[in-house]
Structures are given as C-alpha cells and as structure tokens.
Amino acid sequence: MHGEAPVGVVGTGYVGLVSAVCFAHLGHHVVSMDVDAAKIAALREGRAPIYEPGLEKLLEDNAARITFTTSHDDLASCRILFVAVDTPPSPSGDADLTSVRRVVAEIAARGGDRIVVMKSTVPVGTGRSVVADLRAQGAGGVRYVSNPEFLREGAAIQDFLEPDRIVVGAFDEADGEAVADLYRGIDAEVIHTSVPTAEMIKYASNAFLATKISFINEIANVCEQVGADVRVVAEGMGLDHRIGPHFLHAGIGYGGSCFPKDVQALKQLAGNSGYHFQLLNAVIEVNALQKRRVVGKLKQHLRRLRGARIALLGLTFKPNTDDLREAASIVLAARLRDEGAEVRAYDPMIESSEHPLFPGVTICPDAAAALDGADAAVLVTEWSEFGRLDWAAAAATMRRPLLVDGRNFIDPAVARAAGLEYEGIGLGDGLSDLD
Ligand SMILES: NC(=O)c1ccc[n+]([C@@H]2O[C@H](COP(=O)([O-])OP(=O)(O)OC[C@H]3O[C@@H](n4cnc5c(N)ncnc54)[C@H](O)[C@@H]3O)[C@@H](O)[C@H]2O)c1
C-alpha cells in the first residue's frame, strides 16, 4: 500500500508478470524486473509479452503502481523480493536452477535486510541451499521464504486472485507472516509450513494431477477394448466426492511447461535421495504413449500415412494460452512427418506460416485452410472456435472427412451429422453413450 516498500518481482513470464500485476491490483507498489530487455520495453509501452486472458487490461488499470526495469539496482527499495524465473528441465531431468542461482547471486551481492520469496518451482532442499549460499556470500540479512505458485495458464489471473490455497513455507515465522500479509484481500486459506514442506506441496500437487490424467487415459484405452465410454465412466467416478470430477478428462496426454518437467523433477529428486518412485515412471510412460496412440488411430483408418495430408487443429498445449512448451502437438507433428505425412496445422495463436518447433509443417491462417484437401484432421487443442466450426462445410472440403478428436471436444453425434467419420479417445466401439 502507499507508503510501504514496493514488492519486487524478478521474472516477467507467465508467473512473474501475473504476480506483479495482481499484487499491484491488490494495492501494492511493484517493481517488476527481467533480464529480457525486449519484454521490459514492451511492458513499458503497456503491451504484455505473453498472451493471458485479461492481463493487458489489468496491466493498464494498475500501470500507476508498477514500474518495469532490467536492473537489479532498481529493486533496492524492495523489502520482499519474489523470484519467478524459469526452472526448465536439465538433460538429467532435474530442475535446472541456473536462472534462480543468477538471481540469488545478484540479490546476495546487494545484501541488506530483505526476504527472498521463491515462487519458481524448485526441488525440495533448494531453500536450504540458497540460504547457505547467501550466508557464504556474506548476505546473512537476506532471509528466505517459499511461496510456490499454482496458477494455470489461460486462467492465471483468476487463479492468482482466487486461489484454492496459499502456501507459505518459512524458516522464520515473522518472515512467513510478512509474505502472507501481501495477499490480504484474497479470500483463501494460508498454509504455513516449513520450507521443504512447501517445496514438496508444489511437486506433489503437480505429480498427483499428472497421475490423474494418466490414470483416466489408461481407463480410456481399456474402454476402447471393452466397449465402454470413458466420458460417462469419468462422470460416474467424479461424482464420488473422494475422487472428484476434475482432471478426469481423457485425451492425448498432458503437456505444457509444468507437468512434464515437474513430474520428471520429482522422480529425479526421489531417485537422488535413494527412493525409486515407481508410480511416476508409469505416469510418464503412459503420457508418452498416449500422444502416439493418435498416430495408431490414423493408421487404422488410413492404413498408410506416407503421402497422406493430416490437418492438426490447435498446437498450444492447451487453449487460451500462446505457450507451446512440451505441447503434445510437437511430438505428434514430428511423428507424422517421420511417417511421411504432409502436415498442415492451424492455431489461433500462431500467425507465421512456419515455426521452429514444427519443422516441415505448414501453418495455415485458419482452420478451413488446414482442413482443405486433408485425409484426416486431428483436434489437438480444444480452442473454443473449433466447437463453432462449420464442420459440414469443412468435411466437404476434406479429401477424406476423418476427425480424430484428441480431446473428446466435438460431440460425436454433431460430427457424424456433419458427414465426418469420428474417432475420439476411449469411446468404446465408437457408439457413444451420450449420442
Ligand atoms: N507457467 C505456469 O503455468 C506455472 C505455474 C506455476 C509455477 N510455475 C513455475 O514458475 C516459474 C516461472 O515459470 P514461467 O512459466 O513464468 O516461466 P517463463 O519462462 O515464462 O518466465 C521466466 C522469466 O524469467 C526471466 N529471467 C530468466 N533469468 C532471469 C534473471 N537472471 N533475472 C531476471 N529475469 C530472468 C526470463 O527472461 C522470463 O521472462 C517456473 O519455475 C515454473 O515451473 C509456472
């Protein structure tokens, strides 16, 4: 609030920028820092460098309370500094903490009496090792709090402002209270824990959600063998309050910047500590195979993929984001290209006709262009516009009107009425219970 020290946020990615803008929305003054000069230049002009619904508007509404900078020196007046930089997977599968370590070194070099708050997802034990580093660098006045983030891309602002819970792990109770206090105005339970426990809550949550997805995907695969409809199975399961309805949507597997790397990192973390996390191995393997099952379904219908023209509808890892990290589309497009198929794709977030993540794939300006002359279409991302598509018109332009719906997004009855051959995920003998 006015008169208080501003909140610092390092990193202006999906988590950092949303956090900065939301803290400003809660009434705090915020200094938002990134090493990426292009991002900071865009933000200074009021443009968000990432796509997230509602973000630019919130940025505009709170512009008076946020300053953007590329310099750590401008964070000098911040007593509480959030770290929201990337922690990508390293070749070993462990989380790569290079960016985190760089930021901590900059903070240590400036010392002072402040709290570093880790919002990035970091392995259990990171807090302790950062504190040891800070002490070794003579920055003993810099304390540490873990405050993992649970927002989902595409709904990030709502998730930040209306979270299911706020987790604050601290070595010192007063530091934890100071961080929790920044969230005043948000109606959510605050869980105060130790630092390692907070770090583990984040990994365990993501690993559990990924497990739910792989579980329902395996149920879907069995449904196909035995003639059951996974959508109705999921509904029937989800009504049991011990199970709950969420994350029981069968499809082509999880992707994105969090689940794949966090599940892998937890597996590595367990392995490094001497524990073989058997369940997570299966979760990862099922997810990898699930992406490839689509190729099998196409082969069943088309027999050969060599020379076939396949349209991919949607490339981002989920709708309402421009994020392509670990998207299922990347593996799928590469497999189809390797099989000799011609791949044409459309995604509302990708404007250029080619993209480095999709070598050899023609990216079309709209769905109709991707579908024109196609031997099959695969719905990869459930963008709402695909629900509104004139499927009858699309089917008429396809060489073979086959739709493999990787998200069970289009009603099979609607697809068939439009003249499409329809294949979903886990819909038994193809005769849906919901028809
Ligand atoms: N994206 C999500 O949905 C999500 C959700 C919860 C948690 N997380 C976690 O939050 C962290 C950030 O994720 P993200 O998706 O926002 O990443 P991102 O890649 O979108 O953003 C990271 C930002 O940090 C900046 N950066 C890197 N090194 C820096 C440095 N030394 N100094 C200043 N800035 C630096 C980058 O330029 C980039 O803008 C990760 O640990 C991720 O696992 C992400």
Coordinates of C-alpha atoms and ligand atoms in Angstrom, one line a residue:
M1 CA 0.0 0.0 0.0
H2 CA 1.1 3.6 -0.4
G3 CA 3.9 4.3 2.0
E4 CA 5.0 0.7 2.2
A5 CA 8.1 -0.5 0.4
P6 CA 7.3 -1.8 -3.0
V7 CA 7.2 -5.5 -3.7
G8 CA 9.9 -6.7 -6.1
V9 CA 9.2 -9.5 -8.7
V10 CA 12.1 -10.9 -10.7
G11 CA 11.0 -12.5 -13.9
T12 CA 8.1 -11.3 -16.2
G13 CA 7.0 -14.7 -17.5
Y14 CA 3.6 -16.3 -17.0
V15 CA 4.0 -16.4 -13.2
G16 CA 6.1 -13.3 -12.6
L17 CA 4.1 -10.9 -14.7
V18 CA 0.8 -12.2 -13.5
S19 CA 2.1 -12.0 -9.9
A20 CA 3.3 -8.4 -10.4
V21 CA 0.1 -7.2 -12.0
C22 CA -2.0 -8.9 -9.3
F23 CA 0.0 -7.6 -6.4
A24 CA -0.5 -4.1 -8.0
H25 CA -4.2 -4.9 -8.3
L26 CA -4.2 -5.7 -4.5
G27 CA -2.9 -2.2 -3.9
H28 CA 0.9 -2.7 -3.6
H29 CA 3.5 -0.8 -5.5
V30 CA 5.5 -3.3 -7.5
V31 CA 8.9 -3.2 -9.2
S32 CA 8.9 -5.9 -11.9
M33 CA 12.4 -6.9 -13.3
D34 CA 13.5 -9.1 -16.1
V35 CA 16.8 -9.6 -18.0
D36 CA 14.9 -9.7 -21.3
A37 CA 15.1 -6.1 -22.5
A38 CA 12.5 -6.7 -25.2
K39 CA 10.0 -7.9 -22.7
I40 CA 10.6 -4.9 -20.5
A41 CA 10.4 -2.5 -23.4
A42 CA 7.0 -3.9 -24.4
L43 CA 5.7 -3.8 -20.9
R44 CA 6.8 -0.1 -20.5
E45 CA 4.5 0.5 -23.6
G46 CA 1.7 -1.3 -21.9
R47 CA 1.9 -4.4 -24.0
A48 CA 2.0 -7.9 -22.4
P49 CA 4.8 -10.0 -24.0
I50 CA 2.7 -13.2 -23.3
Y51 CA -0.9 -14.0 -24.0
E52 CA -3.0 -14.4 -20.9
P53 CA -6.7 -13.5 -20.9
G54 CA -7.4 -10.2 -19.0
L55 CA -3.7 -9.5 -18.4
E56 CA -3.3 -6.4 -20.6
K57 CA -6.4 -4.8 -19.1
L58 CA -5.2 -5.4 -15.6
L59 CA -1.8 -4.1 -16.6
E60 CA -3.4 -0.9 -17.9
D61 CA -5.6 -0.5 -14.8
N62 CA -2.7 -0.8 -12.5
A63 CA 0.0 0.9 -14.6
A64 CA 0.5 3.7 -12.0
R65 CA 1.6 1.1 -9.4
I66 CA 4.1 -0.9 -11.4
T67 CA 7.5 0.0 -12.8
F68 CA 9.4 -2.2 -15.1
T69 CA 13.2 -2.5 -15.2
T70 CA 16.1 -4.6 -16.4
S71 CA 18.3 -3.6 -13.5
H72 CA 18.6 -5.3 -10.1
D73 CA 19.6 -1.9 -8.7
D74 CA 16.0 -0.7 -9.1
L75 CA 14.9 -3.4 -6.7
A76 CA 16.9 -1.8 -3.9
S77 CA 13.9 -0.3 -2.1
C78 CA 12.0 -3.7 -2.1
R79 CA 12.0 -5.4 1.2
I80 CA 10.3 -8.5 -0.2
L81 CA 11.5 -9.9 -3.5
F82 CA 9.7 -12.6 -5.4
V83 CA 11.7 -14.9 -7.7
A84 CA 9.7 -16.1 -10.6
V85 CA 12.3 -17.1 -13.2
D86 CA 12.3 -20.3 -15.3
T87 CA 13.4 -23.6 -13.9
P88 CA 13.4 -25.7 -17.0
P89 CA 14.4 -29.4 -17.1
S90 CA 18.1 -30.1 -17.4
P91 CA 19.3 -33.0 -19.6
S92 CA 19.3 -35.3 -16.5
G93 CA 15.7 -34.5 -15.8
D94 CA 16.5 -32.5 -12.6
A95 CA 15.3 -28.9 -12.5
D96 CA 17.8 -26.5 -14.0
L97 CA 18.4 -23.8 -11.3
T98 CA 20.8 -21.6 -13.4
S99 CA 18.3 -18.7 -13.6
V100 CA 17.4 -19.0 -9.9
R101 CA 21.1 -19.1 -8.9
R102 CA 21.9 -16.0 -11.0
V103 CA 19.1 -14.0 -9.4
V104 CA 20.2 -15.1 -5.9
A105 CA 23.8 -14.1 -6.6
E106 CA 22.6 -10.6 -7.7
I107 CA 20.5 -10.3 -4.5
A108 CA 23.4 -11.6 -2.3
A109 CA 25.8 -9.0 -3.9
R110 CA 23.4 -6.2 -2.8
G111 CA 22.8 -7.7 0.6
G112 CA 20.7 -5.8 3.1
D113 CA 17.7 -6.7 5.2
R114 CA 15.1 -8.4 2.9
I115 CA 13.2 -11.5 2.2
V116 CA 13.7 -13.5 -1.0
V117 CA 10.4 -15.4 -1.8
M118 CA 10.8 -18.4 -4.2
K119 CA 7.8 -18.6 -6.5
S120 CA 9.6 -20.6 -9.1
T121 CA 9.1 -24.3 -8.7
V122 CA 12.3 -25.6 -7.2
P123 CA 13.4 -29.0 -5.9
V124 CA 12.9 -29.8 -2.2
G125 CA 16.1 -28.7 -0.5
T126 CA 16.6 -25.6 -2.7
G127 CA 15.6 -23.2 0.1
R128 CA 18.2 -24.6 2.5
S129 CA 20.9 -24.5 -0.1
V130 CA 20.1 -20.9 -1.1
V131 CA 20.2 -19.8 2.5
A132 CA 23.7 -21.5 2.8
D133 CA 24.8 -19.7 -0.4
L134 CA 23.5 -16.3 0.9
R135 CA 25.4 -16.8 4.2
A136 CA 28.6 -17.9 2.4
Q137 CA 28.4 -14.7 0.3
G138 CA 28.0 -12.5 3.4
A139 CA 24.4 -11.7 2.9
G140 CA 23.1 -13.1 6.2
G141 CA 20.4 -10.4 6.4
V142 CA 18.7 -11.8 3.4
R143 CA 16.0 -14.3 4.5
Y144 CA 14.1 -16.9 2.5
V145 CA 10.5 -17.9 2.1
S146 CA 9.0 -20.5 -0.2
N147 CA 5.7 -19.5 -1.8
P148 CA 5.0 -21.9 -4.6
E149 CA 2.6 -20.9 -7.3
F150 CA -0.4 -23.0 -8.5
L151 CA -1.9 -20.8 -11.2
R152 CA -2.9 -22.3 -14.6
E153 CA -2.1 -20.6 -17.8
G154 CA -5.2 -19.4 -19.5
A155 CA -6.9 -18.7 -16.1
A156 CA -3.8 -17.3 -14.4
I157 CA -5.3 -14.0 -13.1
Q158 CA -8.4 -15.7 -11.6
D159 CA -6.2 -18.4 -10.1
F160 CA -3.9 -15.9 -8.5
L161 CA -6.7 -13.7 -7.1
E162 CA -9.0 -16.6 -6.1
P163 CA -6.6 -19.5 -5.3
D164 CA -7.6 -22.7 -3.6
R165 CA -4.8 -22.1 -1.1
I166 CA -1.8 -20.0 -0.5
V167 CA 1.3 -22.0 0.7
V168 CA 3.9 -20.1 2.7
G169 CA 7.0 -22.1 3.9
A170 CA 9.4 -20.2 6.1
F171 CA 12.4 -20.7 8.3
D172 CA 11.2 -17.8 10.5
E173 CA 7.6 -17.3 11.4
A174 CA 7.7 -13.5 11.1
D175 CA 9.0 -13.7 7.5
G176 CA 6.2 -16.1 6.6
E177 CA 3.7 -13.7 8.1
A178 CA 5.1 -10.8 6.2
V179 CA 4.7 -12.6 2.9
A180 CA 1.2 -13.9 3.7
D181 CA 0.3 -10.3 4.6
L182 CA 0.9 -9.3 1.0
Y183 CA -2.1 -11.4 0.0
R184 CA -4.5 -9.7 2.3
G185 CA -7.7 -9.0 0.4
I186 CA -7.6 -12.5 -1.1
D187 CA -10.1 -14.9 0.5
A188 CA -8.1 -18.2 0.7
E189 CA -6.7 -20.4 3.3
V190 CA -3.0 -19.7 4.0
I191 CA -1.0 -22.9 4.9
H192 CA 2.1 -22.0 6.9
T193 CA 4.7 -24.8 6.7
S194 CA 8.4 -25.4 6.8
V195 CA 10.4 -24.6 3.6
P196 CA 10.9 -28.2 2.5
T197 CA 7.2 -29.0 3.0
A198 CA 6.1 -26.0 0.9
E199 CA 8.5 -27.1 -1.8
M200 CA 7.1 -30.6 -1.7
I201 CA 3.5 -29.5 -1.7
K202 CA 4.1 -28.0 -5.2
Y203 CA 5.7 -31.1 -6.7
A204 CA 3.3 -33.5 -5.0
S205 CA 0.3 -31.5 -6.3
N206 CA 1.5 -31.4 -9.9
A207 CA 2.5 -35.1 -9.8
F208 CA -0.9 -36.1 -8.4
L209 CA -2.7 -34.1 -11.2
A210 CA -0.5 -35.7 -13.8
T211 CA -1.2 -39.1 -12.3
K212 CA -5.0 -38.5 -12.5
I213 CA -4.6 -37.6 -16.2
S214 CA -2.5 -40.8 -17.0
F215 CA -4.9 -42.8 -14.9
I216 CA -8.0 -41.7 -16.9
N217 CA -6.1 -42.1 -20.2
E218 CA -5.4 -45.7 -19.3
I219 CA -9.0 -46.2 -18.4
A220 CA -9.9 -44.7 -21.8
N221 CA -7.6 -47.1 -23.5
V222 CA -9.3 -50.1 -21.8
C223 CA -12.7 -48.6 -22.6
E224 CA -11.8 -48.8 -26.3
Q225 CA -11.0 -52.5 -25.8
V226 CA -14.2 -53.3 -23.9
G227 CA -16.8 -51.0 -25.4
A228 CA -17.3 -48.6 -22.6
D229 CA -17.5 -44.8 -22.8
V230 CA -14.8 -43.1 -20.8
R231 CA -16.6 -39.8 -20.6
V232 CA -19.5 -41.4 -18.8
V233 CA -17.1 -43.5 -16.7
A234 CA -15.3 -40.3 -15.6
E235 CA -18.6 -38.7 -14.8
G236 CA -19.7 -41.6 -12.7
M237 CA -16.3 -41.7 -10.9
G238 CA -16.2 -38.0 -10.4
L239 CA -19.5 -37.9 -8.5
D240 CA -17.8 -39.8 -5.7
H241 CA -16.5 -37.0 -3.5
R242 CA -13.4 -39.0 -2.6
I243 CA -12.4 -38.8 -6.3
G244 CA -13.9 -35.5 -7.5
P245 CA -14.7 -34.6 -11.1
H246 CA -11.6 -32.7 -12.0
F247 CA -8.7 -33.9 -14.2
L248 CA -10.6 -36.9 -15.4
H249 CA -10.7 -35.8 -19.0
A250 CA -9.2 -38.4 -21.3
G251 CA -7.2 -37.1 -24.2
I252 CA -3.8 -37.2 -25.8
G253 CA -1.9 -36.6 -22.6
Y254 CA -0.6 -33.7 -20.6
G255 CA 1.9 -31.2 -21.8
G256 CA 2.9 -27.6 -21.0
S257 CA 5.7 -26.0 -19.1
C258 CA 4.9 -27.5 -15.7
F259 CA 3.6 -31.1 -15.6
P260 CA 6.2 -32.9 -17.7
K261 CA 9.1 -31.1 -16.1
D262 CA 7.8 -31.2 -12.5
V263 CA 6.9 -34.9 -12.6
Q264 CA 10.3 -35.7 -14.1
A265 CA 12.0 -33.5 -11.5
L266 CA 10.1 -35.2 -8.6
K267 CA 11.1 -38.6 -10.0
Q268 CA 14.8 -37.4 -10.1
L269 CA 14.6 -35.8 -6.7
A270 CA 13.3 -39.1 -5.3
G271 CA 16.0 -41.1 -7.2
N272 CA 18.8 -38.7 -6.0
S273 CA 17.7 -39.3 -2.4
G274 CA 17.7 -43.1 -2.9
Y275 CA 14.0 -43.7 -3.5
H276 CA 12.7 -45.3 -6.7
F277 CA 9.3 -43.6 -7.4
Q278 CA 7.8 -46.4 -9.4
L279 CA 4.3 -44.8 -9.9
L280 CA 5.7 -41.7 -11.5
N281 CA 7.7 -43.8 -14.0
A282 CA 4.3 -45.3 -15.2
V283 CA 2.7 -41.9 -15.3
I284 CA 5.4 -40.5 -17.5
E285 CA 5.4 -43.6 -19.8
V286 CA 1.6 -43.6 -20.2
N287 CA 1.7 -40.0 -21.1
A288 CA 4.4 -40.5 -23.8
L289 CA 2.5 -43.4 -25.3
Q290 CA -0.8 -41.6 -25.3
K291 CA 0.4 -39.0 -27.7
R292 CA 1.5 -41.7 -30.1
R293 CA -1.9 -43.5 -29.9
V294 CA -3.3 -40.8 -32.2
V295 CA -0.8 -41.9 -34.9
G296 CA -2.1 -45.5 -34.4
K297 CA -5.7 -44.4 -34.8
L298 CA -4.9 -42.6 -38.0
K299 CA -3.1 -45.6 -39.4
Q300 CA -6.1 -47.8 -38.5
H301 CA -8.3 -45.7 -40.7
L302 CA -5.9 -44.6 -43.5
R303 CA -3.6 -47.7 -43.5
R304 CA -0.6 -45.7 -44.6
L305 CA 0.4 -42.2 -43.6
R306 CA 3.1 -41.8 -46.3
G307 CA 1.7 -39.1 -48.6
A308 CA -1.4 -38.5 -46.5
R309 CA -2.3 -34.9 -45.7
I310 CA -3.1 -34.5 -42.0
A311 CA -4.5 -31.3 -40.5
L312 CA -3.6 -30.5 -36.9
L313 CA -6.2 -28.3 -35.2
G314 CA -4.5 -26.4 -32.3
L315 CA -0.8 -26.5 -31.4
T316 CA -0.6 -24.8 -28.0
F317 CA -0.5 -27.2 -25.0
K318 CA -4.0 -26.0 -24.0
P319 CA -6.4 -23.4 -25.1
N320 CA -6.3 -19.7 -24.1
T321 CA -2.5 -19.6 -24.0
D322 CA 0.2 -19.0 -26.5
D323 CA 2.5 -21.4 -24.7
L324 CA 3.9 -24.2 -26.8
R325 CA 6.4 -25.7 -24.2
E326 CA 6.1 -29.5 -24.2
A327 CA 2.9 -29.4 -26.2
A328 CA 1.6 -32.8 -27.4
S329 CA 1.4 -31.2 -30.9
I330 CA 5.2 -31.1 -31.2
V331 CA 5.6 -34.9 -30.7
L332 CA 2.6 -35.6 -32.9
A333 CA 3.7 -33.4 -35.8
A334 CA 7.2 -34.9 -35.7
R335 CA 5.9 -38.5 -35.7
L336 CA 3.6 -37.7 -38.6
R337 CA 6.4 -36.1 -40.6
D338 CA 8.6 -39.2 -39.8
E339 CA 5.8 -41.4 -41.2
G340 CA 5.9 -39.4 -44.4
A341 CA 2.7 -37.5 -43.9
E342 CA 2.2 -33.9 -45.1
V343 CA 1.2 -31.9 -42.0
R344 CA -0.8 -28.7 -42.1
A345 CA -1.7 -27.0 -38.9
Y346 CA -3.7 -24.1 -37.6
D347 CA -3.6 -22.5 -34.2
P348 CA -5.2 -19.1 -33.3
M349 CA -2.1 -18.0 -31.5
I350 CA 0.4 -18.7 -34.3
E351 CA 0.5 -16.3 -37.2
S352 CA 3.6 -17.2 -39.2
S353 CA 3.4 -19.9 -41.8
E354 CA 6.3 -21.8 -40.2
H355 CA 7.6 -22.3 -36.7
P356 CA 10.9 -23.7 -35.5
L357 CA 9.2 -26.2 -33.2
F358 CA 7.3 -27.6 -36.2
P359 CA 9.9 -28.2 -39.0
G360 CA 8.3 -29.1 -42.3
V361 CA 4.8 -28.3 -41.1
T362 CA 2.8 -25.7 -43.0
I363 CA 1.0 -23.4 -40.5
C364 CA -2.3 -22.1 -42.1
P365 CA -4.1 -18.8 -41.4
D366 CA -7.3 -20.6 -40.4
A367 CA -8.9 -24.0 -39.8
A368 CA -10.5 -24.1 -43.2
A369 CA -7.2 -23.8 -44.9
A370 CA -5.6 -26.5 -42.8
L371 CA -8.6 -28.9 -43.5
D372 CA -8.8 -28.2 -47.2
G373 CA -7.9 -31.4 -49.0
A374 CA -6.9 -33.2 -45.8
D375 CA -7.1 -37.0 -45.5
A376 CA -7.7 -36.6 -41.7
A377 CA -7.9 -34.0 -39.1
V378 CA -6.6 -34.3 -35.5
L379 CA -8.1 -32.0 -32.9
V380 CA -5.1 -31.4 -30.6
T381 CA -6.1 -28.3 -28.6
E382 CA -9.7 -27.6 -27.6
W383 CA -9.8 -24.0 -28.7
S384 CA -13.5 -22.9 -28.4
E385 CA -13.6 -21.8 -32.1
F386 CA -13.3 -25.5 -33.1
G387 CA -16.6 -26.0 -31.3
R388 CA -18.2 -23.4 -33.5
L389 CA -16.6 -24.5 -36.8
D390 CA -19.0 -25.3 -39.6
W391 CA -18.0 -29.0 -39.7
A392 CA -20.2 -29.9 -42.6
A393 CA -18.5 -27.2 -44.8
A394 CA -15.1 -28.4 -43.5
A395 CA -16.0 -32.1 -44.2
A396 CA -17.0 -31.2 -47.8
T397 CA -13.5 -29.8 -48.5
M398 CA -11.6 -32.7 -47.0
R399 CA -10.3 -35.5 -49.2
R400 CA -11.4 -37.9 -46.5
P401 CA -13.6 -36.5 -43.8
L402 CA -12.0 -38.2 -40.8
L403 CA -11.7 -36.5 -37.5
V404 CA -9.6 -37.9 -34.7
D405 CA -10.7 -35.8 -31.7
G406 CA -7.7 -35.9 -29.3
R407 CA -9.7 -34.0 -26.6
N408 CA -13.2 -35.6 -26.9
F409 CA -14.2 -32.0 -27.6
I410 CA -16.6 -32.3 -30.5
D411 CA -19.9 -34.1 -29.9
P412 CA -19.6 -37.3 -31.9
A413 CA -23.3 -37.0 -33.0
V414 CA -22.7 -33.5 -34.3
A415 CA -19.5 -34.6 -36.1
R416 CA -21.3 -37.6 -37.7
A417 CA -24.3 -35.4 -38.7
A418 CA -21.8 -33.1 -40.4
G419 CA -20.6 -36.0 -42.5
L420 CA -17.4 -36.8 -40.6
E421 CA -16.0 -40.2 -39.6
Y422 CA -15.4 -39.6 -35.9
E423 CA -12.9 -41.2 -33.6
G424 CA -12.5 -40.0 -30.0
I425 CA -10.4 -41.2 -27.1
G426 CA -11.9 -44.0 -25.0
L427 CA -15.3 -44.1 -26.7
G428 CA -15.5 -47.8 -26.8
D429 CA -16.9 -49.2 -30.0
G430 CA -17.4 -45.7 -31.3
L431 CA -21.1 -45.7 -30.3
S432 CA -21.0 -43.1 -27.6
D433 CA -23.3 -43.5 -24.5
L434 CA -24.0 -39.8 -24.9
D435 CA -25.3 -40.0 -28.5
Ligands
LIG1 N1 3.7 -21.3 -16.3 C1 2.9 -21.8 -15.3 O1 1.8 -22.1 -15.5 C2 3.5 -22.0 -13.9 C3 2.6 -22.3 -12.9 C4 3.1 -22.5 -11.6 C5 4.5 -22.4 -11.4 N2 5.4 -22.2 -12.4 C6 6.8 -22.1 -12.2 O2 7.1 -20.7 -12.1 C7 8.4 -20.5 -12.7 C8 8.4 -19.5 -13.8 O3 7.6 -20.1 -14.9 P1 7.1 -19.2 -16.1 O4 6.2 -20.1 -16.9 O5 6.6 -17.9 -15.6 O6 8.5 -19.0 -16.9 P2 8.8 -18.1 -18.1 O7 9.8 -18.8 -18.9 O8 7.5 -17.7 -18.8 O9 9.4 -16.7 -17.5 C9 10.6 -16.7 -16.8 C10 11.1 -15.3 -16.9 O10 12.3 -15.1 -16.1 C11 13.2 -14.3 -16.8 N3 14.5 -14.5 -16.3 C12 15.4 -15.6 -16.5 N4 16.5 -15.4 -15.9 C13 16.4 -14.2 -15.2 C14 17.3 -13.5 -14.4 N5 18.5 -13.9 -14.1 N6 16.9 -12.3 -14.0 C15 15.7 -11.8 -14.3 N7 14.8 -12.4 -15.0 C16 15.2 -13.6 -15.5 C17 13.0 -14.7 -18.3 O11 13.5 -13.7 -19.1 C18 11.5 -14.9 -18.4 O12 10.9 -13.7 -18.7 C19 8.9 -21.9 -13.1 O13 9.7 -22.4 -12.0 C20 7.7 -22.7 -13.3 O14 7.9 -24.0 -13.0 C21 4.9 -21.9 -13.7

